[in-house]
Amino acid sequence: MSENNKLVTGIFILAAGIVILLGKLGVFSFLGFTLWPLIFLVPGILLHLLFFARRGSAVLLVPGGILTVYGILFFILNFSGSGVLAYIWPLFILGIAIGLFEYDMLAFPRPAGVFLIAVILTAVTAVIYGITLLSISIIYLLALLLIAGGVWLIVARGRSRRGW
């Protein structure tokens, strides 16, 4: 066996041993659990790079925008817990709108109707997001109204000459 073959084989065996050891220590499961949103983020960024390097058409921006937004949202969910999903789920619709906005802004000639669809999706996202936030915080508003009504009844009970 030549010296170069021994070197390559030694490096390969060393790398295999390190990979096995790190796998047994749980490094890869931690990295997989933490970095899995890169499955969406990296292709989204690559699609953008393909367009800006003039190697692809503007239609690549639609899936690129969607995948990039979804990757960012999955990172947010990954690091803040799945409880945040109750607050940010409407933003998944916004990902589609952002991809369409990018396509409309950077395509030449400008595609017909894409901007309107993107605006409609953005409006739908805003309405659903508002309803979501309102439904989550409506219980607090109800509690404050009940407290204010109770305080008003207690304070105003002796001031009125009319009874109920």
Short mmCIF file of C-alpha atoms in Angstrom, two decimals:
data_model
loop_
_atom_site.label_atom_id
_atom_site.label_comp_id
_atom_site.label_asym_id
_atom_site.label_seq_id
_atom_site.Cartn_x
_atom_site.Cartn_y
_atom_site.Cartn_z
CA MET A 1 0.00 0.00 0.00
CA SER A 2 1.46 3.36 -0.98
CA GLU A 3 1.93 6.21 1.44
CA ASN A 4 -0.90 8.25 -0.14
CA ASN A 5 -3.30 5.32 0.16
CA LYS A 6 -2.33 4.84 3.81
CA LEU A 7 -2.95 8.55 4.47
CA VAL A 8 -6.38 8.56 2.77
CA THR A 9 -7.40 5.30 4.48
CA GLY A 10 -6.19 6.61 7.86
CA ILE A 11 -8.15 9.85 7.46
CA PHE A 12 -11.25 7.91 6.42
CA ILE A 13 -11.00 5.54 9.42
CA LEU A 14 -10.36 8.47 11.78
CA ALA A 15 -13.37 10.37 10.41
CA ALA A 16 -15.59 7.29 10.69
CA GLY A 17 -14.53 6.80 14.32
CA ILE A 18 -15.24 10.45 15.16
CA VAL A 19 -18.65 10.30 13.47
CA ILE A 20 -19.56 7.11 15.38
CA LEU A 21 -18.37 8.57 18.69
CA LEU A 22 -20.26 11.85 18.18
CA GLY A 23 -23.36 9.87 17.18
CA LYS A 24 -23.20 7.81 20.36
CA LEU A 25 -22.78 10.99 22.43
CA GLY A 26 -25.98 12.42 20.92
CA VAL A 27 -24.39 15.30 19.03
CA PHE A 28 -26.17 14.49 15.79
CA SER A 29 -29.56 14.12 17.42
CA PHE A 30 -29.09 17.53 19.05
CA LEU A 31 -28.03 19.08 15.75
CA GLY A 32 -30.89 17.36 13.94
CA PHE A 33 -33.40 18.58 16.51
CA THR A 34 -32.04 22.11 16.46
CA LEU A 35 -31.15 22.66 12.83
CA TRP A 36 -33.88 20.77 10.96
CA PRO A 37 -35.53 24.02 9.71
CA LEU A 38 -32.49 24.43 7.46
CA ILE A 39 -34.21 21.86 5.23
CA PHE A 40 -36.55 24.71 4.25
CA LEU A 41 -34.31 27.74 4.70
CA VAL A 42 -31.30 26.61 2.63
CA PRO A 43 -33.29 25.71 -0.53
CA GLY A 44 -35.21 28.99 -0.22
CA ILE A 45 -32.00 30.99 -0.07
CA LEU A 46 -30.48 28.93 -2.91
CA LEU A 47 -33.50 29.65 -5.12
CA HIS A 48 -33.04 33.37 -4.44
CA LEU A 49 -29.34 33.10 -5.25
CA LEU A 50 -30.11 31.30 -8.51
CA PHE A 51 -32.37 34.14 -9.58
CA PHE A 52 -30.01 36.94 -8.55
CA ALA A 53 -27.09 35.18 -10.25
CA ARG A 54 -29.19 35.23 -13.44
CA ARG A 55 -29.24 31.43 -13.63
CA GLY A 56 -33.00 31.06 -13.21
CA SER A 57 -36.22 32.84 -13.98
CA ALA A 58 -38.20 35.02 -11.59
CA VAL A 59 -40.69 32.22 -10.99
CA LEU A 60 -38.04 30.68 -8.67
CA LEU A 61 -38.79 33.51 -6.24
CA VAL A 62 -42.23 32.11 -5.41
CA PRO A 63 -41.03 28.84 -3.84
CA GLY A 64 -37.88 30.64 -2.66
CA GLY A 65 -39.90 33.17 -0.68
CA ILE A 66 -42.25 30.53 0.69
CA LEU A 67 -39.43 28.22 1.80
CA THR A 68 -37.43 31.06 3.34
CA VAL A 69 -40.38 32.34 5.38
CA TYR A 70 -41.31 28.81 6.46
CA GLY A 71 -37.71 28.09 7.49
CA ILE A 72 -37.65 31.23 9.63
CA LEU A 73 -41.02 30.38 11.19
CA PHE A 74 -39.87 26.84 11.95
CA PHE A 75 -36.73 28.22 13.62
CA ILE A 76 -38.94 30.49 15.75
CA LEU A 77 -41.09 27.50 16.70
CA ASN A 78 -38.04 25.38 17.35
CA PHE A 79 -36.45 27.79 19.79
CA SER A 80 -39.56 29.19 21.48
CA GLY A 81 -41.66 26.04 21.78
CA SER A 82 -44.73 24.82 20.01
CA GLY A 83 -46.99 26.98 22.18
CA VAL A 84 -46.06 29.94 19.99
CA LEU A 85 -47.78 28.22 17.07
CA ALA A 86 -51.12 29.42 18.47
CA TYR A 87 -49.95 32.97 17.79
CA ILE A 88 -47.96 32.71 14.55
CA TRP A 89 -49.83 30.14 12.45
CA PRO A 90 -51.40 32.79 10.16
CA LEU A 91 -47.90 33.80 9.07
CA PHE A 92 -47.70 30.59 7.03
CA ILE A 93 -50.23 32.17 4.66
CA LEU A 94 -48.03 35.26 4.57
CA GLY A 95 -45.15 33.10 3.28
CA ILE A 96 -47.09 32.47 0.09
CA ALA A 97 -47.88 36.18 -0.23
CA ILE A 98 -44.21 37.12 0.17
CA GLY A 99 -43.17 34.69 -2.55
CA LEU A 100 -45.80 36.19 -4.86
CA PHE A 101 -44.76 39.76 -3.98
CA GLU A 102 -41.14 38.95 -4.85
CA TYR A 103 -42.21 37.39 -8.13
CA ASP A 104 -44.37 40.39 -9.01
CA MET A 105 -41.69 42.94 -8.14
CA LEU A 106 -38.76 41.27 -9.90
CA ALA A 107 -40.30 39.53 -12.91
CA PHE A 108 -40.07 41.19 -16.29
CA PRO A 109 -42.61 41.65 -17.77
CA ARG A 110 -44.74 41.92 -14.66
CA PRO A 111 -47.19 39.04 -14.40
CA ALA A 112 -50.87 39.95 -14.47
CA GLY A 113 -52.91 39.35 -11.33
CA VAL A 114 -50.08 38.16 -9.10
CA PHE A 115 -49.93 41.41 -7.13
CA LEU A 116 -53.68 41.28 -6.44
CA ILE A 117 -53.44 37.69 -5.20
CA ALA A 118 -50.51 38.64 -2.95
CA VAL A 119 -52.44 41.60 -1.52
CA ILE A 120 -55.50 39.40 -0.89
CA LEU A 121 -53.37 36.79 0.89
CA THR A 122 -51.73 39.50 2.99
CA ALA A 123 -55.15 40.90 3.94
CA VAL A 124 -56.41 37.42 4.80
CA THR A 125 -53.32 36.91 6.97
CA ALA A 126 -53.90 40.23 8.75
CA VAL A 127 -57.58 39.46 9.42
CA ILE A 128 -56.91 35.93 10.64
CA TYR A 129 -53.98 37.14 12.74
CA GLY A 130 -56.18 39.83 14.29
CA ILE A 131 -58.93 37.31 15.03
CA THR A 132 -56.38 34.92 16.52
CA LEU A 133 -54.93 37.57 18.81
CA LEU A 134 -58.38 38.81 19.73
CA SER A 135 -59.64 35.33 20.55
CA ILE A 136 -56.60 34.66 22.69
CA SER A 137 -56.88 37.92 24.61
CA ILE A 138 -60.70 38.23 24.65
CA ILE A 139 -60.84 36.44 28.00
CA TYR A 140 -58.69 39.19 29.53
CA LEU A 141 -60.96 41.86 28.07
CA LEU A 142 -63.99 40.05 29.47
CA ALA A 143 -62.34 39.80 32.90
CA LEU A 144 -61.51 43.53 32.89
CA LEU A 145 -65.07 44.43 31.88
CA LEU A 146 -66.50 42.28 34.68
CA ILE A 147 -64.12 43.85 37.23
CA ALA A 148 -64.99 47.37 36.05
CA GLY A 149 -68.71 46.57 36.15
CA GLY A 150 -68.43 45.14 39.65
CA VAL A 151 -66.47 48.16 40.91
CA TRP A 152 -68.97 50.51 39.31
CA LEU A 153 -71.91 48.71 40.99
CA ILE A 154 -70.17 48.77 44.38
CA VAL A 155 -69.16 52.44 44.19
CA ALA A 156 -72.40 53.71 42.67
CA ARG A 157 -74.81 51.73 44.86
CA GLY A 158 -75.52 54.54 47.35
CA ARG A 159 -75.63 57.44 44.89
CA SER A 160 -78.67 56.49 42.93
CA ARG A 161 -82.20 57.22 44.21
CA ARG A 162 -83.68 54.69 41.86
CA GLY A 163 -83.43 51.09 42.73
CA TRP A 164 -83.21 48.21 40.44
#
